Coordinates of C-alpha atoms in Angstrom, one line a residue:
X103 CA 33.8 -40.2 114.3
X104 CA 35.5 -39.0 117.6
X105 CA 38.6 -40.7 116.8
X106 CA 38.6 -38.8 113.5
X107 CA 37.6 -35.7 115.2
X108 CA 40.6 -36.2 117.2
X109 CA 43.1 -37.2 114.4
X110 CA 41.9 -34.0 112.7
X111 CA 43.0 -31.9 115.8
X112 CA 46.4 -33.7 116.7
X113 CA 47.5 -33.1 112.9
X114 CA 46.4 -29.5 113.0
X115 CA 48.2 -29.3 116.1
X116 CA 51.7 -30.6 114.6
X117 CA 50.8 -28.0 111.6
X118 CA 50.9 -25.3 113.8
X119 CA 53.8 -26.7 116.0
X120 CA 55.8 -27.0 112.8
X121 CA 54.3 -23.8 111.3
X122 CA 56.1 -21.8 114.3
X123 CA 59.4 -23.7 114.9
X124 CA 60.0 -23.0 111.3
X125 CA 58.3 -20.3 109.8
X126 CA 58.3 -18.1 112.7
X127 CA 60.4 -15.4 110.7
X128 CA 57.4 -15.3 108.0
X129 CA 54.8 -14.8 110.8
X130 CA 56.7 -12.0 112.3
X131 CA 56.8 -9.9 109.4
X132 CA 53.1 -11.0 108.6
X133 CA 52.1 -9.9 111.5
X134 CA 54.0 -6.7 111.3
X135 CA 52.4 -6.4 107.9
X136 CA 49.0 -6.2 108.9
X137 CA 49.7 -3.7 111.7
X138 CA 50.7 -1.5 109.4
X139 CA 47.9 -2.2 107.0
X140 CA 45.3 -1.8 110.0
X141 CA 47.0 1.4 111.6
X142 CA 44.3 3.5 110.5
X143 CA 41.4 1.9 111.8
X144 CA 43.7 1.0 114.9
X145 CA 44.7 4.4 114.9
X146 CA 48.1 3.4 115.3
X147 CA 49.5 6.6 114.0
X148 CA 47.4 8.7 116.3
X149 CA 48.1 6.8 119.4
X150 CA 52.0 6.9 118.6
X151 CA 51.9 10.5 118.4
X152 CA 50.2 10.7 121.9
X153 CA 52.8 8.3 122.8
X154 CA 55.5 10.8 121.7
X155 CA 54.1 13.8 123.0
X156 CA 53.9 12.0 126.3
X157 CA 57.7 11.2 126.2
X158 CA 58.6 14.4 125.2
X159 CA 57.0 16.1 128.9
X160 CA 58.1 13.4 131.0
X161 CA 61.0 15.0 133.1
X162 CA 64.6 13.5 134.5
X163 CA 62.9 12.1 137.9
X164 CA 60.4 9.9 135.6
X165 CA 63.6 8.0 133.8
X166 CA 65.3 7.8 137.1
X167 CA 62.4 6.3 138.3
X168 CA 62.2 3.8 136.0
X169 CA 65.8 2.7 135.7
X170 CA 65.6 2.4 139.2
X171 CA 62.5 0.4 139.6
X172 CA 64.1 -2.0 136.7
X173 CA 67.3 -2.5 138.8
X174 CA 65.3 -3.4 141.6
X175 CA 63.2 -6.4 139.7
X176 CA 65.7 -7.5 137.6
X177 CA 67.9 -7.7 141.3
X178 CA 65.0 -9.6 143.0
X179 CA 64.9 -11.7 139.8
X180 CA 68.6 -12.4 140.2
X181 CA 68.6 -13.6 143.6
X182 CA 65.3 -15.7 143.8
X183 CA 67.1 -17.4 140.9
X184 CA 70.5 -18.0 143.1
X185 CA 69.1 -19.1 145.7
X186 CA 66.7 -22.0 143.4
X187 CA 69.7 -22.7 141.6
X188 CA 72.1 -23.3 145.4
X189 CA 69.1 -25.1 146.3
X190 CA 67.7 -27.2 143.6
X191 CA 70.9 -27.2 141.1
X192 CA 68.7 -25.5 138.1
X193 CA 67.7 -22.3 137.0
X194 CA 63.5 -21.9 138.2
X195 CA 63.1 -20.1 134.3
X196 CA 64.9 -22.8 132.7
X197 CA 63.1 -25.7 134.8
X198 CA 59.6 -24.0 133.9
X199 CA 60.6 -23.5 130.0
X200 CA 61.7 -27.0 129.5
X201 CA 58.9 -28.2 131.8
X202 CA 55.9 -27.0 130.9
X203 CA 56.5 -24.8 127.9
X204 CA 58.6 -27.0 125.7
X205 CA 55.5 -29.8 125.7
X206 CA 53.2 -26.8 124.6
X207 CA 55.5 -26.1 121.3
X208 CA 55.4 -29.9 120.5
X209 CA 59.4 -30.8 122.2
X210 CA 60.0 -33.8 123.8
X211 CA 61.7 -33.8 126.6
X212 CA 64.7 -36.9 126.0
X213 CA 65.9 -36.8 129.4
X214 CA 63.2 -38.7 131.2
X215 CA 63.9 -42.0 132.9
X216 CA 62.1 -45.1 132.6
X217 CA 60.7 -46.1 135.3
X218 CA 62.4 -49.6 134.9
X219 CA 65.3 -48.1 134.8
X220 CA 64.8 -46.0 138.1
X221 CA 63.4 -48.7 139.8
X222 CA 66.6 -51.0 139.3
X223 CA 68.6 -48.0 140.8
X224 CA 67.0 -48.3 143.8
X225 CA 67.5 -51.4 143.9
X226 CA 71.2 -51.0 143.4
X227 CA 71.5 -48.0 145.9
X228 CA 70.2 -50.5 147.9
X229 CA 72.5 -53.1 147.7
X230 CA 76.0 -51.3 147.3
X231 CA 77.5 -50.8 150.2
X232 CA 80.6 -49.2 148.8
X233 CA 83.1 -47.0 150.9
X234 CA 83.1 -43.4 149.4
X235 CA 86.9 -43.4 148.4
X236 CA 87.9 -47.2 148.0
X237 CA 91.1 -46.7 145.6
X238 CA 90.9 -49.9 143.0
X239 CA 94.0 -51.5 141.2
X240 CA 93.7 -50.4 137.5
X241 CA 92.4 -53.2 135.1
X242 CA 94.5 -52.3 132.1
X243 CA 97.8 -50.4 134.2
X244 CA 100.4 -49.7 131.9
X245 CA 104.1 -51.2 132.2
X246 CA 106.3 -49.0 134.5
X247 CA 109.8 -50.0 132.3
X248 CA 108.5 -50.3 129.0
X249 CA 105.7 -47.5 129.2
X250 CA 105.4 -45.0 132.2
X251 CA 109.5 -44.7 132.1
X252 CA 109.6 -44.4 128.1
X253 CA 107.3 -41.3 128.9
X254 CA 109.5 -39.8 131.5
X255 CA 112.5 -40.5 129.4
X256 CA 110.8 -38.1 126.7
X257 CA 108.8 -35.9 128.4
X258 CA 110.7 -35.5 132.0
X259 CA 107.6 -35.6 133.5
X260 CA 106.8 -38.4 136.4
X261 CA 103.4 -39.6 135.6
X262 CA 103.3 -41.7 138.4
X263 CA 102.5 -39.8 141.9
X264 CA 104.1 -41.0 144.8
X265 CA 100.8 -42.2 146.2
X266 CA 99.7 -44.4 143.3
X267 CA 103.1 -46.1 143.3
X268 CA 103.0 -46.6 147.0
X269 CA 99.7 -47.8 146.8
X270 CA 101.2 -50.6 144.4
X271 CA 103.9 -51.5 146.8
X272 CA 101.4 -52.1 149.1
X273 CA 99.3 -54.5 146.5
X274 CA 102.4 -56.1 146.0
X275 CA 103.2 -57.2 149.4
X276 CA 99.5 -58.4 149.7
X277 CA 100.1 -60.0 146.7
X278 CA 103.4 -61.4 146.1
X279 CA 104.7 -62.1 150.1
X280 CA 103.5 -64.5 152.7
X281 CA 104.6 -65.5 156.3
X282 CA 106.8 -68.3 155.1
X283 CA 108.9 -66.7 152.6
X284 CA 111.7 -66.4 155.3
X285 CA 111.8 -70.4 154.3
X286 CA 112.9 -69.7 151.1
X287 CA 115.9 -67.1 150.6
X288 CA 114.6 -65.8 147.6
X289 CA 111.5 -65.0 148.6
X290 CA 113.4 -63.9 151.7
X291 CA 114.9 -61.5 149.4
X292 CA 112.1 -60.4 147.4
X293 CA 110.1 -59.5 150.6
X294 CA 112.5 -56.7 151.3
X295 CA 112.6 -55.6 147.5
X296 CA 108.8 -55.1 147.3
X297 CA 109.1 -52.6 150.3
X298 CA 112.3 -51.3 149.0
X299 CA 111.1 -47.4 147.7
X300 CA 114.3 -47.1 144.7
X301 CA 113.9 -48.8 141.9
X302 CA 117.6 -49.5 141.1
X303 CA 117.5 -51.1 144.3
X304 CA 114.6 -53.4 143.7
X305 CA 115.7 -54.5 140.3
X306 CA 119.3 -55.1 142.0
X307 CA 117.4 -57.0 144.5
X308 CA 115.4 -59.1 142.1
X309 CA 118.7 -60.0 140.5
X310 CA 119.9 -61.5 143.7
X311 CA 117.1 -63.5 144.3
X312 CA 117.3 -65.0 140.9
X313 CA 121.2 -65.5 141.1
X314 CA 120.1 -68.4 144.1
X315 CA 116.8 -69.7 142.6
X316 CA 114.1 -69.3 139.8
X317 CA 111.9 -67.2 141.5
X318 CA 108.9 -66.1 139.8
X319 CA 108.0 -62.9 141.6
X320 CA 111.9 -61.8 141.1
X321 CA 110.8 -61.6 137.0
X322 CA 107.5 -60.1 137.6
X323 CA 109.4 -57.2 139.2
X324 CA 112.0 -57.5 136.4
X325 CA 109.4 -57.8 133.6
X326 CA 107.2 -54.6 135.4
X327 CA 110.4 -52.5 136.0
X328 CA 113.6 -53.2 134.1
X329 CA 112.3 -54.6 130.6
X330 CA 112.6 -51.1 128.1
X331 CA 109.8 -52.6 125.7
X332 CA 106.7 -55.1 125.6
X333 CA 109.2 -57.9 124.0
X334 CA 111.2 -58.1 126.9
X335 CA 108.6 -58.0 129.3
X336 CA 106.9 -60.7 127.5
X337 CA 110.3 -62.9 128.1
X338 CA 110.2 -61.8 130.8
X339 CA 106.8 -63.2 132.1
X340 CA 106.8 -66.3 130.3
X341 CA 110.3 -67.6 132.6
X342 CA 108.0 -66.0 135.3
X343 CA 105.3 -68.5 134.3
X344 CA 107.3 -71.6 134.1
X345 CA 108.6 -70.9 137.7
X346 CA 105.5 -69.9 139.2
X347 CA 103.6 -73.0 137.8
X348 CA 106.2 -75.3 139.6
X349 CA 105.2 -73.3 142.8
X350 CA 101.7 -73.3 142.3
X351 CA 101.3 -77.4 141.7
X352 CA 103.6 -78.2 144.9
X353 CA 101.8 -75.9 147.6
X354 CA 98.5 -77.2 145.4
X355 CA 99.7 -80.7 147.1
X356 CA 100.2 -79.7 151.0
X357 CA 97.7 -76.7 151.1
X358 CA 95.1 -78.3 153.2
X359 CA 97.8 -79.1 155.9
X360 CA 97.2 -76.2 158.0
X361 CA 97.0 -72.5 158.0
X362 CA 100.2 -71.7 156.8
X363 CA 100.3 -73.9 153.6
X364 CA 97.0 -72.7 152.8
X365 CA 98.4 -68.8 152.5
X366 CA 101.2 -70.1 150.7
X367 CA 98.9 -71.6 148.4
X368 CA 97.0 -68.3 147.9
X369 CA 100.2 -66.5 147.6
X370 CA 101.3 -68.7 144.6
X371 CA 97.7 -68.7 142.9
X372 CA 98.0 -64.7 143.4
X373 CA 101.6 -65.1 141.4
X374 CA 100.5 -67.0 138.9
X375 CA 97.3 -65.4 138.0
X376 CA 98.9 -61.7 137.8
X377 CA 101.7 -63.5 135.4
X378 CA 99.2 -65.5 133.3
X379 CA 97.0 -61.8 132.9
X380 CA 100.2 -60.0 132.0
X381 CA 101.0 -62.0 129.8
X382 CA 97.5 -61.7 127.6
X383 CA 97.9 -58.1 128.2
X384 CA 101.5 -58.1 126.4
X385 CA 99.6 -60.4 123.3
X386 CA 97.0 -57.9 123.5
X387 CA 99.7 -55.1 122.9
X388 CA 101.6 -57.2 120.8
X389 CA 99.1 -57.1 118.3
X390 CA 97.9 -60.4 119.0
X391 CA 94.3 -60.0 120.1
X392 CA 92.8 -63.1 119.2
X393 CA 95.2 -64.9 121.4
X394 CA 95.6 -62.5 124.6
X395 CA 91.2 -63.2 124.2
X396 CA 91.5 -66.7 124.6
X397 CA 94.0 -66.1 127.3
X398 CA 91.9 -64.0 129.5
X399 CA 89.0 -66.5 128.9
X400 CA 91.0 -69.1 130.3
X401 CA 92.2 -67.2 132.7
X402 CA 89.0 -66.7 134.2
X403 CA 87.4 -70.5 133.7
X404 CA 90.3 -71.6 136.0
X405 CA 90.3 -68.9 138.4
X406 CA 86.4 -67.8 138.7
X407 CA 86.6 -66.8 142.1
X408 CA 89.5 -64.1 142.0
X409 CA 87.1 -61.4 140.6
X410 CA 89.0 -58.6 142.2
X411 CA 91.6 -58.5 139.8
X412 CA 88.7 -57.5 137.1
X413 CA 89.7 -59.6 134.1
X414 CA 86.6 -58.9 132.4
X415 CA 87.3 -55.6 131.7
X416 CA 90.4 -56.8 130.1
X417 CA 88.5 -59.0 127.9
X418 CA 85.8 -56.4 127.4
X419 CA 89.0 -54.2 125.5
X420 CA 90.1 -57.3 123.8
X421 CA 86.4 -58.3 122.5
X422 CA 85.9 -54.4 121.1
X423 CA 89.2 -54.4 119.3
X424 CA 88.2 -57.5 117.2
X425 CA 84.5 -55.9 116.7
X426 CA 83.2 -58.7 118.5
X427 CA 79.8 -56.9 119.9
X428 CA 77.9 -60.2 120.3
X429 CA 80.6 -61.3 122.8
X430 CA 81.1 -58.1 124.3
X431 CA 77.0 -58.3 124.9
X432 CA 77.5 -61.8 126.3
X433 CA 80.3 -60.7 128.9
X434 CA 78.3 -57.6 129.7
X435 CA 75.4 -59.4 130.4
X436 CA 77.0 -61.9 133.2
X437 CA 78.9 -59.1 134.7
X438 CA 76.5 -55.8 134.4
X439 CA 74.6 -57.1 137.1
X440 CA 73.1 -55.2 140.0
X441 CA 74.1 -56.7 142.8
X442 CA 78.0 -56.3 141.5
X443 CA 80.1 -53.0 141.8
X444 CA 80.0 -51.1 138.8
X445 CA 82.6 -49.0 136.3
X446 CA 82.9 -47.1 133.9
X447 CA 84.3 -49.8 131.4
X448 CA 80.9 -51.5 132.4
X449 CA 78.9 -48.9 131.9
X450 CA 80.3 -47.1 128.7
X451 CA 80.1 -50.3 126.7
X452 CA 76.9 -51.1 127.5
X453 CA 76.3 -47.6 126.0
X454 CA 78.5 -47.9 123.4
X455 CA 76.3 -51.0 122.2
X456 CA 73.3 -49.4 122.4
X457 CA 74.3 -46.6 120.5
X458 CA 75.8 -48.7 118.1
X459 CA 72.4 -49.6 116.8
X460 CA 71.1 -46.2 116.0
X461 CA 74.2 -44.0 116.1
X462 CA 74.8 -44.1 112.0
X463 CA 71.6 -42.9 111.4
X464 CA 71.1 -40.7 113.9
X465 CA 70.2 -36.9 113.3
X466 CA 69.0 -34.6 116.4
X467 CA 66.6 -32.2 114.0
X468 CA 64.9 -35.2 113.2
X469 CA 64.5 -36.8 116.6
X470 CA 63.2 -33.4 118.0
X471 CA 60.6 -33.1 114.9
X472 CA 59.6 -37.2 115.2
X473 CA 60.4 -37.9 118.7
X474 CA 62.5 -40.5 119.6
X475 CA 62.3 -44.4 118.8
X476 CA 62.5 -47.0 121.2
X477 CA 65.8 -47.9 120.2
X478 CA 67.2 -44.6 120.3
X479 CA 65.3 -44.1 123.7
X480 CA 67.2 -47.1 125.0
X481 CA 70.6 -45.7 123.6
X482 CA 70.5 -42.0 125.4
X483 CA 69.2 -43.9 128.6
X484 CA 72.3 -45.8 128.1
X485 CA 74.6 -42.6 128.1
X486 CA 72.6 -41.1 130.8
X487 CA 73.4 -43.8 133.4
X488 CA 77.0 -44.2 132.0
X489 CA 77.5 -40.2 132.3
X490 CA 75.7 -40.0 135.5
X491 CA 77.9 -43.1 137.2
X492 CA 81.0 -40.9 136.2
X493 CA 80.5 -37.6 134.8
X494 CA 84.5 -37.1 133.7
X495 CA 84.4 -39.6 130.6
X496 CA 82.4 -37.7 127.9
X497 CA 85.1 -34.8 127.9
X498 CA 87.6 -37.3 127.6
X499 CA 86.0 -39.3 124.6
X500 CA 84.8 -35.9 122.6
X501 CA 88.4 -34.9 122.6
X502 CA 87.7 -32.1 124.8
X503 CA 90.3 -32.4 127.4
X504 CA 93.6 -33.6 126.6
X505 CA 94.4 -37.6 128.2
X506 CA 97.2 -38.4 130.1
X507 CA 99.0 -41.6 130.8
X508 CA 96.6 -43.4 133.4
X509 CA 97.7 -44.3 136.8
X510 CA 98.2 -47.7 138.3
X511 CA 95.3 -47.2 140.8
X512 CA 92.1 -45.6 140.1
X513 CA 89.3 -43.9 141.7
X514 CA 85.5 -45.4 140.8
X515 CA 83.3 -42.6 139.5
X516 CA 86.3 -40.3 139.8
X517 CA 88.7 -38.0 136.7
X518 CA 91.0 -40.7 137.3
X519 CA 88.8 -44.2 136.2
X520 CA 88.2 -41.5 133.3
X521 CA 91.4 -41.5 131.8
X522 CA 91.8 -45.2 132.4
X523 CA 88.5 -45.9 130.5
X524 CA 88.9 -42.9 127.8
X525 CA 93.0 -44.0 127.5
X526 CA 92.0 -47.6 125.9
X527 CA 88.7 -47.1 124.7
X528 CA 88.3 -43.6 122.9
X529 CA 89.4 -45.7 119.6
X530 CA 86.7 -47.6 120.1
X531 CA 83.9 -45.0 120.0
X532 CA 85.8 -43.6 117.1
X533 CA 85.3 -47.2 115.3
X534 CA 81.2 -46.9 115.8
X535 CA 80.2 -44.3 113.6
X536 CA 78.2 -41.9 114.6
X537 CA 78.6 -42.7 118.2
X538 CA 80.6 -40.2 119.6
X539 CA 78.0 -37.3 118.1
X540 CA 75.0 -39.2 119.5
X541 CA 77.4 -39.0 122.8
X542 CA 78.0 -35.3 122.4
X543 CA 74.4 -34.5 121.6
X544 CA 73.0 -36.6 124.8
X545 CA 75.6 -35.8 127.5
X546 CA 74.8 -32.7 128.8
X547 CA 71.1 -33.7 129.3
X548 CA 72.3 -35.5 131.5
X549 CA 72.9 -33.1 134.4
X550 CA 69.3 -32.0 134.4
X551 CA 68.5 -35.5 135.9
X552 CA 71.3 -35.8 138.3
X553 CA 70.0 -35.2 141.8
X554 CA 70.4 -32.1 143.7
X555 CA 71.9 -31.8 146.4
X556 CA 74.5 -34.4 146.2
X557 CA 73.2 -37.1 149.1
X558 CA 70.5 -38.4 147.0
X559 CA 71.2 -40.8 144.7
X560 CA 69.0 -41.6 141.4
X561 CA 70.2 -44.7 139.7
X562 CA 73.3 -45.3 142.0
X563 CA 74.6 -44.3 145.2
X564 CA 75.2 -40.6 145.8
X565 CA 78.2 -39.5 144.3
X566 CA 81.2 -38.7 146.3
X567 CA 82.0 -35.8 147.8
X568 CA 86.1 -36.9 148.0
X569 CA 86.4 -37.5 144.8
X570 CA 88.6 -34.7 143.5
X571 CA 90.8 -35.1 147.4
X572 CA 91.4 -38.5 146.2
X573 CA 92.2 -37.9 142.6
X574 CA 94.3 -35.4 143.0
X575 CA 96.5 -37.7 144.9
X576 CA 96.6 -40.4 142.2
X577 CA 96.9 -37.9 139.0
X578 CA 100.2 -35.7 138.6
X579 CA 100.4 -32.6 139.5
X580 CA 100.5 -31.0 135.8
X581 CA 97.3 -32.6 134.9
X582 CA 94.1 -30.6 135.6
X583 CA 92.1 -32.6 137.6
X584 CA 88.0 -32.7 136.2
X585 CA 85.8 -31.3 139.6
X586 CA 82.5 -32.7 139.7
X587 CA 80.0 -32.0 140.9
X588 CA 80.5 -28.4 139.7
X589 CA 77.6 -27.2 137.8
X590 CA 78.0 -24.3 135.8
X591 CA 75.5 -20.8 136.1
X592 CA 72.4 -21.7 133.9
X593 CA 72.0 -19.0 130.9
X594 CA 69.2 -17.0 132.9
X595 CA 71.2 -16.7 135.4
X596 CA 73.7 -15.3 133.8
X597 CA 71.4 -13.1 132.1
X598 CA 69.8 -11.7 135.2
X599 CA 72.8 -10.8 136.7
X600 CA 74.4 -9.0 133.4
X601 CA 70.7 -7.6 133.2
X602 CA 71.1 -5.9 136.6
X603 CA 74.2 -5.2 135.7
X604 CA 72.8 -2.9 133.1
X605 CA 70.0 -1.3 134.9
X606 CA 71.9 -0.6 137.9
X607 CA 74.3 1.2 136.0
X608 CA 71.6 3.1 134.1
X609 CA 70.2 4.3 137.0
X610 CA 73.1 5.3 138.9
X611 CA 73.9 7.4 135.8
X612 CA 70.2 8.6 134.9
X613 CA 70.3 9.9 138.6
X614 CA 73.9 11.6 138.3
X615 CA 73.0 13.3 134.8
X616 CA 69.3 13.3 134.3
X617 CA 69.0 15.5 131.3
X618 CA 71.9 13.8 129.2
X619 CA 70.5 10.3 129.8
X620 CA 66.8 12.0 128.6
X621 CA 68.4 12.9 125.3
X622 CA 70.2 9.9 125.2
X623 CA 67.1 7.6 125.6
X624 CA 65.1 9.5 123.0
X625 CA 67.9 8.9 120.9
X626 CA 68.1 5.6 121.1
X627 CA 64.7 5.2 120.3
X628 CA 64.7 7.3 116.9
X629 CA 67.7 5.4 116.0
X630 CA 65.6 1.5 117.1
X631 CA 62.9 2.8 115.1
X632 CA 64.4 4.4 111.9
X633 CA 65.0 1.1 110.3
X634 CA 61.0 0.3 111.1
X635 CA 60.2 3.7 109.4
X636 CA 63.1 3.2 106.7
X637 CA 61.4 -0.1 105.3
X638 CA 57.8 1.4 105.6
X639 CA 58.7 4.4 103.2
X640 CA 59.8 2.1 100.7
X641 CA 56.8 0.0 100.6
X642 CA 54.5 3.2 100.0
X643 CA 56.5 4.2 97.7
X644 CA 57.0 1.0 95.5
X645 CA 53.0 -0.2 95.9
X646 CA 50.7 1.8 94.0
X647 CA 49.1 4.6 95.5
X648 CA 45.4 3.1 94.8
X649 CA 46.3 0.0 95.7
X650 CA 47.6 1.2 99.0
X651 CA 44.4 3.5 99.7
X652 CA 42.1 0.4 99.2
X653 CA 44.5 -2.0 101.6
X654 CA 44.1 0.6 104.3
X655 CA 40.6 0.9 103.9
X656 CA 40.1 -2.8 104.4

């Protein structure tokens, strides 16, 4: 009986709750109605007329009085709201309406983590132990020849800073040199190339060293640097290949004969993984996605250990282009683990998947009327973490900021990863229908959870505060660089201060011409009320006159 009692109530409630979120214009005016209707025993009419007489003695010093005293709150207002909003990132009115208002009319607040989720974000603040500005080597880096140069070629803009390509000169003499190369003239010569700053003069360099032997790192820098398209670099690559396998099986033989064969040995391995993952990425480009997949796999069952070159997020892109989500799931789930550094490319397609589910059918009026399922719960969690490890990417994938070429070297959580990720894998968010709107209409939320100020953390490490020193390094100058955190005013905020504004100005003018502003103010309230009065004389004068006389005797 009780649980029917209470059944009873909760629908009544949900009547009401839908009665006033979409019928609220009917109850206004049936509400207005019976005011009318009741003005006599109310005596309405009576009470407005002591009202007006009332108005019509008060003097000048009463309106500036007023005004002022308006000012005044509506300036307190203002900054007790600043100084919540430098203190706790939101506005206090906003935080109370959505808070404890919003559950009252029946919303539901989407936004809310699970506290699964929270706790394995502790646990992953706990165990990164990042630097705050560690610059990474860009997973999917475009070719300088056959892509960045194309683009200067039409454009004349360098989209390469000098940073980011030093940055790479340094990666390539970590990568591509070792102490014994003075053993080999070749590598003799390529050790000056990859410190050499002009690019004529490392590709003349390059042609040197292959003029006195097959030298594999002397293509790399001719398939990266001289080849004009993706065919030639390909060609490119694969003589690269066939030279730096024959290198790779010979210090394979004598690497455990002391220190120096052993970073000879790690020097070739480096060679001939970079060639072998170039080359999937020029299938990959070529069209040939299947292939450049089965590449990378390989790639990374012979070479498990050389996880800093991120091939996984290379196969990730591959996976998604051939619609492969089961795979995509299966690669996410051995690498989206929390005790390994995240990105965006990890993050986003773990979204993107979750979306994928529930994005087609997706429809915000009628989440916000039914609440949300558990699938769709687990989807805007999704974007919530992916949005809240780097902020920059939703503008990127809704189209609104324009992309730029990415850089060779990004920043983790910075504008720059977000171009990298958005570059390659906008199409892909395209491809899922209905995921980009279930993106645009969860984003934002997003901000009301991040932590405020900026040393906590929620479900990773506190966010950066270099950032945007760092990015604007790697990005070219005529790229606006995205600034985060940088929260913009909440509405009431903005209201308050316009509201001030207002009264502030009304008083200093109320003061200066008292009996103007007077007339001014009755005015304005004739004029607010002559519609109210307008509508009333037509209704006597359509309803009967006996009718009328018996509704206002009710």
């Amino acid at each position: 009986m009780a649980e029917a009692g209470m059944g009873f109530l909760e629908q009544l409630k949900s009547c009401i709750v839908w009665s006033w979120t979409y019928l609220w214009t009917l109850w206004f005016f049936i509400m207005l109605f019976l005011v009318y209707i009741l003005r006599v025993p109310l005596k309405i009419n009576d009470n407005l007329t002591t009202v007006s007489m009332f108005l019509n003695t008060l003097t000048p010093k009463f309106y500036v009085a007023l005004t002022g005293t308006s000012s005044l709150i509506s300036g307190l207002i203002l900054i007790f709201e600043w100084w919540y909003f430098r203190k706790y990132g939101t506005s206090f009115i906003e935080q109370v309406s959505v808070s404890h208002l919003r559950p009252l009319l029946g919303g539901v607040d989407n936004s809310a983590p699970s506290a699964a989720s929270a706790a394995g974000g502790d646990a992953d603040a706990n165990r990164q132990s990042v630097s705050e500005c560690k610059v990474w080597r860009n997973p999917l880096n475009l070719f300088r020849g056959a892509e960045y140069n194309r683009y200067t070629w039409v454009t004349g803009r360098e989209p390469l800073t000098y940073y980011d390509m030093n940055l790479s000169a340094q990666d390539h003499q970590t990568f591509f040199t070792c102490d014994t190369d003075h053993l080999r003239p070749a590598d003799a010569i390529m050790q000056k190339a990859w410190r050499e700053r002009n690019p004529q003069a490392r590709i003349s360099a390059a042609h040197e060293a292959l003029e006195l032997n097959e030298c594999a790192t002397a293509y790399i820098l001719l398939a990266e640097e001289e080849a004009t398209t993706i065919v030639e670099a390909e060609k490119l690559f694969k003589q690269a290949l066939k030279a730096g396998e024959g290198c790779y099986r010979r210090s394979q033989q004598l690497q455990h004969h002391g220190a120096q064969y052993e970073a000879q040995h790690r020097r070739d391995t480096n060679v001939l993984v970079y060639i072998k993952r170039r080359l999937a990425m020029c299938a990959r480009k070529l069209g040939r996605t299947r292939e450049a997949v089965k590449m990378m796999r390989d790639l990374m069952k012979e070479f498990p250990l050389l996880s800093m070159f991120n091939i996984h997020e290379n196969l990730l892109e591959a996976l998604l282009e051939l619609q492969a989500y089961a795979d995509v799931q299966a690669v996410l789930a051995k690498y989206d683990d929390i005790s390994l550094p995240k990105s965006a490319t990890i993050c986003y397609t773990a979204a993107l998947l979750k979306a994928r589910a529930v994005s087609d059918k997706f429809s915000p009026e009628a989440a916000s009327r039914r609440g949300l399922s558990t699938a769709e719960m687990n989807a805007v969690e999704a974007i919530h973490r992916a949005v809240e490890f780097n902020p920059h990417v939703p503008k990127y994938l809704l189209e609104m900021k324009s992309l730029i070429l990415p850089p060779e070297h990004i920043l983790k959580r910075g504008d720059s990863e977000a171009i990298a990720y958005a570059f390659f894998h906008l199409q892909h968010w395209k491809r899922v229908e209905g995921a980009l709107n279930l993106l645009h209409c969860t984003w934002e939320g997003t901000f009301r959870m991040i932590p405020y100020p900026l040393e906590k953390g929620h479900l990773f490490y506190p966010y950066p505060i270099c950032t945007e020193t760092a990015d604007r390094e790697l990005l070219p100058s005529f790229h606006e660089v995205s600034v985060y955190p940088k929260k913009e005013l909440p509405f009431f905020i903005l209201f308050t201060a316009g509201l001030c504004s207002f009264t502030a100005m009304l008083a200093l003018l109320t003061h200066q011409f008292p009996e103007l502003m007077g007339v001014f103010a009755k005015a304005f309230l004739s004029t607010l009320f002559a519609p109210l009065n307008f509508v009333m004389e037509k209704v006597e004068s359509i309803l009967p006159s006996s009718l009328w006389h018996q509704l206002t005797r009710i």
